[in-house]
Short mmCIF file of C-alpha atoms in Angstrom, two decimals:
data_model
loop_
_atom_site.label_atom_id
_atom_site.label_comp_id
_atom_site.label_asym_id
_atom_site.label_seq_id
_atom_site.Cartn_x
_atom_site.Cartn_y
_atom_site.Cartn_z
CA UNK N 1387 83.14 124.10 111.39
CA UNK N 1388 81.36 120.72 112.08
CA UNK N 1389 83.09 119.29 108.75
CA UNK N 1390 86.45 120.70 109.84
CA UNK N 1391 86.11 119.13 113.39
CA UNK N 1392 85.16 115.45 112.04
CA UNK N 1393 88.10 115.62 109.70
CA UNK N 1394 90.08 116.56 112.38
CA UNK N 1395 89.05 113.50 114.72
CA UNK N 1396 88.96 110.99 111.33
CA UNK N 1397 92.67 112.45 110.97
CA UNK N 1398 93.80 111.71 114.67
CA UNK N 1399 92.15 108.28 115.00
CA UNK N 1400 94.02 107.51 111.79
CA UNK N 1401 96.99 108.99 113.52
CA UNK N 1402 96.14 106.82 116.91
CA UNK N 1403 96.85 103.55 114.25
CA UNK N 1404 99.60 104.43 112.92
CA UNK N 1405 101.10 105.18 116.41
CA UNK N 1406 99.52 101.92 117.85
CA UNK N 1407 100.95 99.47 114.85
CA UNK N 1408 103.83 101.52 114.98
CA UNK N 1409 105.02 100.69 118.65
CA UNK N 1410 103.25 97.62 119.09
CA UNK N 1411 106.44 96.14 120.61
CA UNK N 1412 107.05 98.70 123.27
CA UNK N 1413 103.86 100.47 124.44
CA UNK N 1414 100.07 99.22 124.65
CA UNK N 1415 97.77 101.00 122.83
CA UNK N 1416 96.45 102.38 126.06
CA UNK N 1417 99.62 104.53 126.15
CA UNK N 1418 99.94 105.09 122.49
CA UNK N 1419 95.97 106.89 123.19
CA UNK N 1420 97.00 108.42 126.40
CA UNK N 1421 100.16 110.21 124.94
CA UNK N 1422 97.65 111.36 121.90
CA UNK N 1423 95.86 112.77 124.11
CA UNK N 1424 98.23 114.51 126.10
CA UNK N 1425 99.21 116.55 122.98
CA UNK N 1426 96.24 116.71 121.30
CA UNK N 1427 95.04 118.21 124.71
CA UNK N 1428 97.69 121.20 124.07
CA UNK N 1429 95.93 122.74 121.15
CA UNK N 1430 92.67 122.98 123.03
CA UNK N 1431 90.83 126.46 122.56
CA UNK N 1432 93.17 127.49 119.59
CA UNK N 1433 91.06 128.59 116.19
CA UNK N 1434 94.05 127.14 114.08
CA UNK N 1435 92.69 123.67 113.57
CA UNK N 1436 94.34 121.52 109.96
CA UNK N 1437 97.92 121.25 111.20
CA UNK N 1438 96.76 119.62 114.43
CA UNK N 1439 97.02 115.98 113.55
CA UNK N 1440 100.65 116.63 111.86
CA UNK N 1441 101.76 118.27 115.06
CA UNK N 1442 99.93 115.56 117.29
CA UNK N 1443 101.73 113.12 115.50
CA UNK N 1444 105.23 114.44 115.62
CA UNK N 1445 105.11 115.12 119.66
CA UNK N 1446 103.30 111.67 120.15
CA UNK N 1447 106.29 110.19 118.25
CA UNK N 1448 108.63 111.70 120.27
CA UNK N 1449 107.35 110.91 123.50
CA UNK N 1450 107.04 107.34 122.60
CA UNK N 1451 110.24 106.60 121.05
CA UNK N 1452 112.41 104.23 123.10
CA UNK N 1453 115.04 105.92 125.09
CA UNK N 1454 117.73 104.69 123.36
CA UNK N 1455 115.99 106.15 119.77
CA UNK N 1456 115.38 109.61 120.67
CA UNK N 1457 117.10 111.92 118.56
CA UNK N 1458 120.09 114.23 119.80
CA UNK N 1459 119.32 117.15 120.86
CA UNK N 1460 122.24 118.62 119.39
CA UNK N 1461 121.14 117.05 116.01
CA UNK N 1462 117.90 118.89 116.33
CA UNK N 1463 118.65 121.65 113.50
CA UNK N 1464 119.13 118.81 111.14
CA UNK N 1465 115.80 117.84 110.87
CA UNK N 1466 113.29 118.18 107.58
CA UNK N 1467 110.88 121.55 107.77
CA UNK N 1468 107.13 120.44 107.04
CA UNK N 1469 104.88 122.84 105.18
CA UNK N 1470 101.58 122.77 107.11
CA UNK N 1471 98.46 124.86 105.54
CA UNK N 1472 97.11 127.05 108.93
CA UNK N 1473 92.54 127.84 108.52
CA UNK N 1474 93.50 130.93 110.48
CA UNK N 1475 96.28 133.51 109.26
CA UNK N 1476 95.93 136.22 112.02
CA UNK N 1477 98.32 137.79 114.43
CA UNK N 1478 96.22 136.58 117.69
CA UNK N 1479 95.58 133.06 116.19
CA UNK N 1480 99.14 132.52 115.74
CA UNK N 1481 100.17 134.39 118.80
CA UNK N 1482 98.42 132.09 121.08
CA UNK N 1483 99.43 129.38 119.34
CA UNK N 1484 102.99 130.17 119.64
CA UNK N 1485 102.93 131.82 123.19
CA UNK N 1486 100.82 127.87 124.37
CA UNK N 1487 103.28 125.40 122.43
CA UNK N 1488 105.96 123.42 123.81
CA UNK N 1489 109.20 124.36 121.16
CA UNK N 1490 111.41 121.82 122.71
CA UNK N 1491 109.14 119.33 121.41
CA UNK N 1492 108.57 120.76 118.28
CA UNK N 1493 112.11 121.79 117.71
CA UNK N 1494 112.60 122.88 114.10
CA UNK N 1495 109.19 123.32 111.41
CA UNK N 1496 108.60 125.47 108.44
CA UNK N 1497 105.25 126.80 108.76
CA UNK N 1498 102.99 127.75 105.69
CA UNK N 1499 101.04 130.63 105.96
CA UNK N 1500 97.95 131.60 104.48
CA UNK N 1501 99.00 134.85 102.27
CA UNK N 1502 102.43 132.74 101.21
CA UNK N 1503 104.96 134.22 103.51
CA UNK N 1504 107.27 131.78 105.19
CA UNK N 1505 108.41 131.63 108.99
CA UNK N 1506 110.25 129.28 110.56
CA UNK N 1507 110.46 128.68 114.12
CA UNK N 1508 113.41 127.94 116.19
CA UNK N 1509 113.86 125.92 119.98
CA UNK N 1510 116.29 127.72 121.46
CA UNK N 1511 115.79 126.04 124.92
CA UNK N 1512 114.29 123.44 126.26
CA UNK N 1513 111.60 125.57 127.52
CA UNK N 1514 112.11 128.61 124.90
CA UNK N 1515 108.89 130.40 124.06
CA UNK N 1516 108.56 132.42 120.71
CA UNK N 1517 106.63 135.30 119.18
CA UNK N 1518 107.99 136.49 117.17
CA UNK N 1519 108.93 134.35 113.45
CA UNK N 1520 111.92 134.77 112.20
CA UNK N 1521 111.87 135.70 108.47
CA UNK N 1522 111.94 133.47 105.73
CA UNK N 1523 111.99 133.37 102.12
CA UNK N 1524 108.69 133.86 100.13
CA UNK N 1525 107.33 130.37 98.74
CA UNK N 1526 105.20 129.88 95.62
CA UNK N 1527 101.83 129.90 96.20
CA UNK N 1528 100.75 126.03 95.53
CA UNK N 1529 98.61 125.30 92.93
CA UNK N 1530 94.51 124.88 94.40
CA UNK N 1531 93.68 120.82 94.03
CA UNK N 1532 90.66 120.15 91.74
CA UNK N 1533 87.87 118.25 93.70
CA UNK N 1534 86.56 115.32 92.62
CA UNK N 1535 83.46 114.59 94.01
CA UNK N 1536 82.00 110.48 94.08
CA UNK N 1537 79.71 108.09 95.89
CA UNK N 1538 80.95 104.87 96.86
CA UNK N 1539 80.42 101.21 98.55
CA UNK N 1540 80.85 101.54 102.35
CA UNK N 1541 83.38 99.64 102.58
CA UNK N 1542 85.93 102.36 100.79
CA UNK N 1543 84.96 104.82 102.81
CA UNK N 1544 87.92 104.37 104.65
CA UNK N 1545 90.47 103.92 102.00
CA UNK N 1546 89.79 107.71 100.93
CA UNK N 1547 89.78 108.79 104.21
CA UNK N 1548 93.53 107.67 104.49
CA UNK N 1549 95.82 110.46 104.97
CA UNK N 1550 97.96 108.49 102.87
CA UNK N 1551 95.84 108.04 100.29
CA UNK N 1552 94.80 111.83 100.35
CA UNK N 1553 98.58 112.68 100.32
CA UNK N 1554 99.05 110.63 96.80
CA UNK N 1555 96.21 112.24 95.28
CA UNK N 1556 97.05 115.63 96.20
CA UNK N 1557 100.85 115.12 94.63
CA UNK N 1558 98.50 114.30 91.24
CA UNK N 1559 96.65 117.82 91.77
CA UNK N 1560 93.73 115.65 92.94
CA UNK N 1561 91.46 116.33 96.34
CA UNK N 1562 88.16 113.42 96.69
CA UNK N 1563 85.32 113.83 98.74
CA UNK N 1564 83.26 110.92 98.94
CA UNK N 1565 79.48 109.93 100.10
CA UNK N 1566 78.66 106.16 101.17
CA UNK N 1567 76.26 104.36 99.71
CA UNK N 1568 74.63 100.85 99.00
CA UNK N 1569 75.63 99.92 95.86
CA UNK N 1570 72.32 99.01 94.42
CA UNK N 1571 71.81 102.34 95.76
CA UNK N 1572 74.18 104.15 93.54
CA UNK N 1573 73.13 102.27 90.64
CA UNK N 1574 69.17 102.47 91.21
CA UNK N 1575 67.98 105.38 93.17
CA UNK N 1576 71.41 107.85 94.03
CA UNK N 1577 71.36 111.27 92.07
CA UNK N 1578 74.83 111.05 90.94
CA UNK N 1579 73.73 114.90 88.54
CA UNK N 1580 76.32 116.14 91.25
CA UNK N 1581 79.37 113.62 91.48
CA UNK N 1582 82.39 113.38 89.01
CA UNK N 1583 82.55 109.23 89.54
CA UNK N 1584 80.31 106.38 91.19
CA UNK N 1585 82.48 103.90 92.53
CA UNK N 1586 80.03 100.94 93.66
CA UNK N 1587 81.51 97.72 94.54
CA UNK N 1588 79.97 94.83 91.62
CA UNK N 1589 80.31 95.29 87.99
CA UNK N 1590 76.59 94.47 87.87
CA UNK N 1591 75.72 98.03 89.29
CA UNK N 1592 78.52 99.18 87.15
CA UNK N 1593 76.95 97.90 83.94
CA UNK N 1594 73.61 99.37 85.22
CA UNK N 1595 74.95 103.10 86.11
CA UNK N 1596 76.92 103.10 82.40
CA UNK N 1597 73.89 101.93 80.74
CA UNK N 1598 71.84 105.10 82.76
CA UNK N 1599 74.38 107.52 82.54
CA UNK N 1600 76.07 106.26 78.69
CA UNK N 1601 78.86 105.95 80.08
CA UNK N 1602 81.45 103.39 78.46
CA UNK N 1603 84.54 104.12 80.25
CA UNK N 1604 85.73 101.97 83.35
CA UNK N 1605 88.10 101.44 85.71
CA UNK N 1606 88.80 98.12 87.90
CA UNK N 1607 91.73 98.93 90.45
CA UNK N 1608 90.82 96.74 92.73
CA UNK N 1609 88.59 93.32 93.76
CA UNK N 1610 87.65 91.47 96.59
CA UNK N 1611 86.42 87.98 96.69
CA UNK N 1612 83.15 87.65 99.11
CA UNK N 1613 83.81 85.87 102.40
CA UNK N 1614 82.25 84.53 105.86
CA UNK N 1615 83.23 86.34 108.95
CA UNK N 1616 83.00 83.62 112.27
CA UNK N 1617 84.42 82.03 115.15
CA UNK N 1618 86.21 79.28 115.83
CA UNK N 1619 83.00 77.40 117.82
CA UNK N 1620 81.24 77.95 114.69
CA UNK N 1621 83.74 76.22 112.59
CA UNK N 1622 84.30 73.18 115.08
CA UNK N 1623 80.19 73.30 115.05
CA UNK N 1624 79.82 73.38 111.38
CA UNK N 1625 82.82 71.22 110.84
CA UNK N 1626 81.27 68.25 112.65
CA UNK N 1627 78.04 68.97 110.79
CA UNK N 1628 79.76 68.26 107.61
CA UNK N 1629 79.58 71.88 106.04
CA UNK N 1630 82.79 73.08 106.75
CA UNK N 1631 86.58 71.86 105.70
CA UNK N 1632 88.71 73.08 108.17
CA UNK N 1633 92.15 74.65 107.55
CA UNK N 1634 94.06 77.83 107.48
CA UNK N 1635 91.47 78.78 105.83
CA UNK N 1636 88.23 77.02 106.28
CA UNK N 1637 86.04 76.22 103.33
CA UNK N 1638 82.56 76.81 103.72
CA UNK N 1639 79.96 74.13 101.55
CA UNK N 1640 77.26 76.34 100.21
CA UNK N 1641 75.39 73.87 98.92
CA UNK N 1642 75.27 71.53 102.13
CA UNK N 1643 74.58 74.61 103.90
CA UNK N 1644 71.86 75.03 101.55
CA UNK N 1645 70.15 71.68 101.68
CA UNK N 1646 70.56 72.54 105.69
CA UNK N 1647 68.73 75.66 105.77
CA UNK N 1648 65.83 74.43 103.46
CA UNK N 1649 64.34 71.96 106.27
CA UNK N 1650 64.76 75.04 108.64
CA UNK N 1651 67.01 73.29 110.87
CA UNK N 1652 68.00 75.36 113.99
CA UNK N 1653 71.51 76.03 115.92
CA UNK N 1654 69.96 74.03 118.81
CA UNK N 1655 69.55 71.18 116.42
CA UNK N 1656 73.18 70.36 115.28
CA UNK N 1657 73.96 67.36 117.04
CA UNK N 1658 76.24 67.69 120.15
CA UNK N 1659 76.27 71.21 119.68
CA UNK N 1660 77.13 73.00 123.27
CA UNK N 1661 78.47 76.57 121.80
CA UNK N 1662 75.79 78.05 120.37
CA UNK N 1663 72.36 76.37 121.21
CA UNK N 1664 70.10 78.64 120.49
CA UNK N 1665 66.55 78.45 119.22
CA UNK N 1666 67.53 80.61 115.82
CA UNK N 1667 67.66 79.39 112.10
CA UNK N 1668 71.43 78.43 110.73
CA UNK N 1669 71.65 81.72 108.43
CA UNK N 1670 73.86 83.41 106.81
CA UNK N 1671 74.10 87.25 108.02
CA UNK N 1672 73.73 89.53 105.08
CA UNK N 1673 73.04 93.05 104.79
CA UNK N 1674 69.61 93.79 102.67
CA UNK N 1675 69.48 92.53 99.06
CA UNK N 1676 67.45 95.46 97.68
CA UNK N 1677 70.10 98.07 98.67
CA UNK N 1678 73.90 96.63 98.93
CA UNK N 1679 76.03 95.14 96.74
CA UNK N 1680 77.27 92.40 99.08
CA UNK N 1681 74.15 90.60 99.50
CA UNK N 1682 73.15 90.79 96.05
CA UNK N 1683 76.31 88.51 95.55
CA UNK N 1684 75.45 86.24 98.10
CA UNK N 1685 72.19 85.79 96.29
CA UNK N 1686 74.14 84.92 92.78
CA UNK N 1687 76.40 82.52 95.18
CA UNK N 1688 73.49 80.76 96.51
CA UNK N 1689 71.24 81.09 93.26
CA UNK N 1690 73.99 78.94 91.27
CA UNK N 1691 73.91 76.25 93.73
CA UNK N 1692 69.90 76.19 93.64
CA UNK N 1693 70.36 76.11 89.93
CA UNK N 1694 72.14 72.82 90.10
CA UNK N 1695 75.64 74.38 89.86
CA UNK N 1696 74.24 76.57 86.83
CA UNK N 1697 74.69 80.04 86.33
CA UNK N 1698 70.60 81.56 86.38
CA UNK N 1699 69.66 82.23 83.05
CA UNK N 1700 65.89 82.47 81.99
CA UNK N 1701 62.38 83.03 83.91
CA UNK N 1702 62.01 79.01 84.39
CA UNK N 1703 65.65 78.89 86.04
CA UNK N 1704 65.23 82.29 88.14
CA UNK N 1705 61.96 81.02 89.48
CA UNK N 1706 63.23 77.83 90.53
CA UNK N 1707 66.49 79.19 92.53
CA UNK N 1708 63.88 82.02 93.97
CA UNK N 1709 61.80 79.13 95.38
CA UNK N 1710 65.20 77.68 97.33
CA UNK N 1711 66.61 80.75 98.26
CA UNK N 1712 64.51 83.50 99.29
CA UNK N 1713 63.90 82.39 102.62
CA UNK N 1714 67.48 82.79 103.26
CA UNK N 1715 67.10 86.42 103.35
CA UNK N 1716 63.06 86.66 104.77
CA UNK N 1717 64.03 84.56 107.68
CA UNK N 1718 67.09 87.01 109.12
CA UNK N 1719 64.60 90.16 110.46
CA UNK N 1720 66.27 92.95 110.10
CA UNK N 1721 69.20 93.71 107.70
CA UNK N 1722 71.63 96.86 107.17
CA UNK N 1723 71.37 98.87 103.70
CA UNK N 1724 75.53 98.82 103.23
CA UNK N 1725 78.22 96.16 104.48
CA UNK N 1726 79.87 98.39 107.03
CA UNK N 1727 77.18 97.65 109.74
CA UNK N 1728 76.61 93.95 109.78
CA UNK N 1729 80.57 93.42 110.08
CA UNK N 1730 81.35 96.74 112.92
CA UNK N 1731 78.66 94.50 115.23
CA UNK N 1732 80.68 91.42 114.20
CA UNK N 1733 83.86 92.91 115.82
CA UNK N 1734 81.79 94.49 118.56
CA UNK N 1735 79.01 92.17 119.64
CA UNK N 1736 80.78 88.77 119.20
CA UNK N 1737 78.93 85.83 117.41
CA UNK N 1738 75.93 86.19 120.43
CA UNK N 1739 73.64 88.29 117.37
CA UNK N 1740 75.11 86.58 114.10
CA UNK N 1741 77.82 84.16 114.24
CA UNK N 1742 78.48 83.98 110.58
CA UNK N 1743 78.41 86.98 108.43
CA UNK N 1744 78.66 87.58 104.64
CA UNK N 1745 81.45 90.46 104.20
CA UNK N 1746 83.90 91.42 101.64
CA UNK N 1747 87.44 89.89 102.21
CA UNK N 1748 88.59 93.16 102.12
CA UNK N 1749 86.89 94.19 105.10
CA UNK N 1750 88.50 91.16 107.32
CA UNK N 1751 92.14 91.59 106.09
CA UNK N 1752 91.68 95.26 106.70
CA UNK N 1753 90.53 94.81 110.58
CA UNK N 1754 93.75 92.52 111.08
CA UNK N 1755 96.41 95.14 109.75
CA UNK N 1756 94.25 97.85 111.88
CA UNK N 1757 94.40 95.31 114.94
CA UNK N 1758 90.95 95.45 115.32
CA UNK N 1759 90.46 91.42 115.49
CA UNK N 1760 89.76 89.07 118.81
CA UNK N 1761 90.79 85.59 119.20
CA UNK N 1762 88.25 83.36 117.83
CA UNK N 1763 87.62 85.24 114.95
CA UNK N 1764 87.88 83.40 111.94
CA UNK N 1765 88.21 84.53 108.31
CA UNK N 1766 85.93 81.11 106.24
CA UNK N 1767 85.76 80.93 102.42
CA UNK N 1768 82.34 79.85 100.88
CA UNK N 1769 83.09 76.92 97.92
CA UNK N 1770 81.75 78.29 95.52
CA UNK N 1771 82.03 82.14 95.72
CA UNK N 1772 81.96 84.73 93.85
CA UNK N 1773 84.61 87.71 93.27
CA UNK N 1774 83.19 91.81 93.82
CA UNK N 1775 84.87 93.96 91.36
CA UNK N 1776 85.37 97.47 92.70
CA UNK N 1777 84.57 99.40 89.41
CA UNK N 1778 84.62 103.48 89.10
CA UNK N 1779 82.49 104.68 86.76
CA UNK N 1780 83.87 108.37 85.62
CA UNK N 1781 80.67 110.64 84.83
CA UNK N 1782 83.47 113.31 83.46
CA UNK N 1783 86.79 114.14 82.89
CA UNK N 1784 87.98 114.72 87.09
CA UNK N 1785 86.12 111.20 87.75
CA UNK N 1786 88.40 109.78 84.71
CA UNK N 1787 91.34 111.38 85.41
CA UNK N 1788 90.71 109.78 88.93
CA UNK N 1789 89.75 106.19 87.96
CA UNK N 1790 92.89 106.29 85.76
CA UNK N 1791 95.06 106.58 89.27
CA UNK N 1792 93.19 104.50 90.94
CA UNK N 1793 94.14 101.92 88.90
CA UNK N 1794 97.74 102.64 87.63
CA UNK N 1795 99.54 104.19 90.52
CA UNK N 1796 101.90 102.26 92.40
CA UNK N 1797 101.40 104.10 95.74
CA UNK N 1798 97.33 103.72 95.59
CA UNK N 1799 98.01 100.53 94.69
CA UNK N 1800 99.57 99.40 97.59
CA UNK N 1801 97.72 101.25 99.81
CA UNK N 1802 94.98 99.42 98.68
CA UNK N 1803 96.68 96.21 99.84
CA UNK N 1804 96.67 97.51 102.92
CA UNK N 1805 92.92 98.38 103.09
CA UNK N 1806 92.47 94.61 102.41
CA UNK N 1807 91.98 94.80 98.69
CA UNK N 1808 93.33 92.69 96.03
CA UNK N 1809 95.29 95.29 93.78
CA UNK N 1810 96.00 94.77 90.01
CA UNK N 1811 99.40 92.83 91.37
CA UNK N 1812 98.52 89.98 93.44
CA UNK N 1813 101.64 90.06 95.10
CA UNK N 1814 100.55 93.19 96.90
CA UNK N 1815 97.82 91.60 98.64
CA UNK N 1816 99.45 88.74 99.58
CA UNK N 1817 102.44 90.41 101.18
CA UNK N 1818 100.02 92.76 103.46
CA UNK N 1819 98.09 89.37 104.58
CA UNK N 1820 101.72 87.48 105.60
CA UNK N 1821 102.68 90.26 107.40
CA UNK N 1822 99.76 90.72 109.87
CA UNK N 1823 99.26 86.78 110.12
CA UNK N 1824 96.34 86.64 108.12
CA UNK N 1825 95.61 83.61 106.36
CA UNK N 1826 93.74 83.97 103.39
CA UNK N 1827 93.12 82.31 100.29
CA UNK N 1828 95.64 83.71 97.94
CA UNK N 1829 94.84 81.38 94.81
CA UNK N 1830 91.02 80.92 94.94
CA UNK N 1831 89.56 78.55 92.63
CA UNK N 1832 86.14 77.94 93.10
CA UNK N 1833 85.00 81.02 91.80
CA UNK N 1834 82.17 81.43 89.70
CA UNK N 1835 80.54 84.66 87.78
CA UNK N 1836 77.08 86.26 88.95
CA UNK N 1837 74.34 86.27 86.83
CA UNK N 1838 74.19 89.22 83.90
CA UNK N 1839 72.78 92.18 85.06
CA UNK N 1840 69.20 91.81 84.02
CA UNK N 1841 69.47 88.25 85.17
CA UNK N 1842 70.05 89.34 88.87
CA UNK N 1843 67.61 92.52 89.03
CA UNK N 1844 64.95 89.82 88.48
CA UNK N 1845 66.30 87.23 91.36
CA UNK N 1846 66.83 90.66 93.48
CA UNK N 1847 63.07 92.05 92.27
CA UNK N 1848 62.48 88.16 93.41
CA UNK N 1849 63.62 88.59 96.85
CA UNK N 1850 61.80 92.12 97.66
CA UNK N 1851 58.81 90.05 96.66
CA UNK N 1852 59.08 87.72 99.09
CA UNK N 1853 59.78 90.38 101.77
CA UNK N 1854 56.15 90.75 101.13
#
């Protein structure tokens, strides 16, 4: 019951979203929440739980609507029945549930029940009431979804968790449940014996769970170049400091920022700096190199630049660019194990705890389309950087059949886009980003390739060290 219920809220705060980016022009999203409450609020007590954030959805969208949109009354018979699966099949359940709901709002709906039998219920007045069904026509039994079962990078968590995206997969015979994880995690110390795929978010922990696992199938449906989430004082600060190119998108110097950090210099040091003097190192904000993904590419970004603009290759090189750049990682205190954390306290806290943190592109673009983003916040590009490639490794035939539509289908594809990805078609990603004002770097060309995989477990082995 605990699962059911945390579905049901993930389902209605993805509903709250929708509703809020759907009638951004007329209501704030204090009303969009108050009206999803108010009909959420109807359904309290019943034992009849999955249809609740279809039904939610449909009276909040009535109630919202501007006058002048509503639907006809008279038109009401005209509308499209919805098939909605009900966890509870018996005559009281659906009783109360019938005797407690407001038809006039409802109007016309098919509903689906348990043993197959359909029964579809009628408004006959504004304030009709009925309990009886009237009969329907016996439908085919659907056939049961297989479940695929995967681990994945944090910050996808939420694109599975889309009712959208759960809605394509189920029209391919496909239901996903999904555990987070560092990736590091997933390649190095997860139990994957009980998933179908491992979806991690750098084709360095690919490599290393297909190596493991003998595995040499792969899918890529998606990437995400790494990024700097900050504020516009930052920016001005770093600008004048000579690190930063400002723009549209502002260009971030790693190797300035580099030479900087080496002498240790301090916020409070930047000359004429008013914003942000505090006594604290100028860092980076990563999450923690031995578990995630993320800051294992912000070591292979700074690693180059130690290495004289070199990729790493060989014990002499690795223990030269360990000597420049392990403090940037010893000197932060405490650091998350996955990239959700560091960037939820970005959009929380404001840049008072970190006022520059390393995140996935992704993870910016997505908090703009979910209007999640304050003014000030900027979106900065480090020069050089490096590009994460989302790869699913399928450990059998349901995690193949699923990496396959990952990548291929034109729905996932674009939904995708709008979780802040970079899909297989470019075009995708840059149409989400114009339409919620974001502006990105659609064309990046200072991009440069991490370190092969053995390469970077010794810099990352490197950096634990130093923890020490």
């Amino acid at each position: 019951m605990a699962v059911d219920a945390a579905r049901e809220e993930k389902a209605l705060h993805a509903v709250t979203n929708r509703l809020v980016e759907r009638y951004v022009e007329v209501h704030t999203t204090e009303q969009v929440e108050a009206v999803v409450g108010a009909a959420r609020q109807r359904f309290d007590g019943h034992a009849v739980r999955e249809f609740v954030p279809i039904l939610v959805e449909r009276m909040a969208r009535r109630e919202l609507e501007p006058d002048d949109a509503k639907a006809d009354p008279e038109q009401a018979d005209t509308e499209l029945t919805t098939a909605i699966p009900l966890a509870d099949n018996s005559n009281s359940a659906r009783s109360h549930l019938f005797d407690t709901l407001d038809l006039s709002v409802l109007r016309r709906r098919s509903v689906l029940l348990g043993a197959g039998a359909m029964v579809t219920v009628v408004a006959v007045a504004a304030f009709a009431v009925v309990r009886e069904p009237d009969p329907a026509p016996v439908a085919p039994a659907a056939a049961p979804l297989a479940t695929v079962r995967g681990v994945v990078g944090s910050e996808k968590v939420a694109y599975f968790e889309d009712p959208r995206v759960a809605e394509v997969l189920a029209r391919n015979g496909i239901r996903v449940e999904v555990d987070p994880a560092g990736s590091r995690q997933i390649a190095t110390s997860v139990d994957l014996a009980g998933y179908d795929f491992a979806f991690p978010s750098s084709a360095a922990a690919a490599e290393r769970i297909q190596r493991g696992r003998g595995v040499s199938a792969k899918y890529t449906p998606f990437s995400s170049p790494m990024a700097i989430a900050t504020f516009a004082p930052i920016v001005d600060l770093l600008t004048a400091a000579g690190i930063v190119t400002p723009g549209a998108a502002p260009v971030f110097d790693a190797e300035k920022f580099l030479a900087l950090a080496e002498r240790g210099v301090q916020w409070d040091q930047l000359d004429g700096n008013t914003v942000y003097p505090v006594r604290k190192n100028v860092l980076v904000g990563t999450t923690d190199p031995r578990t995630s993904n993320s800051a294992a590419m912000y070591l292979a970004v700074t690693a180059y630049v130690a290495n004289d603009n070199t990729i790493v290759r060989g014990a002499t090189a690795e223990a030269h660019a360990l000597s420049r750049v392990s403090r940037l990682f010893t000197r932060q205190g405490y650091t998350e194990n996955t990239s959700d954390g560091p960037f939820k306290e970005y959009l929380a806290a404001g840049m008072g705890p970190t006022p520059m943190v390393w995140i996935y592109e992704s993870q910016y673009v997505a908090a703009a389309v979910n209007n999640q983003l304050k003014p000030g916040m900027v979106l900065m590009y480090p020069s050089p950087t490096v590009l994460s490639q989302h790869t699913v490794i399928p450990l059998n035939d349901g995690g193949d059949r699923l990496g396959k539509l990952l990548a291929t289908d034109p729905d996932l594809q674009r939904l995708a886009a709008d979780h802040g990805f970079r899909p297989n078609d470019p075009a995708l990603f840059t149409k989400v980003a114009a339409d919620h004002k974001v502006p990105v770097n659609p064309t990046l060309i200072d991009v440069v390739d991490p370190p092969d995989y053995d390469t970077l477990e010794h810099l990352l082995d490197g950096v634990a060290r130093a923890y020490n």
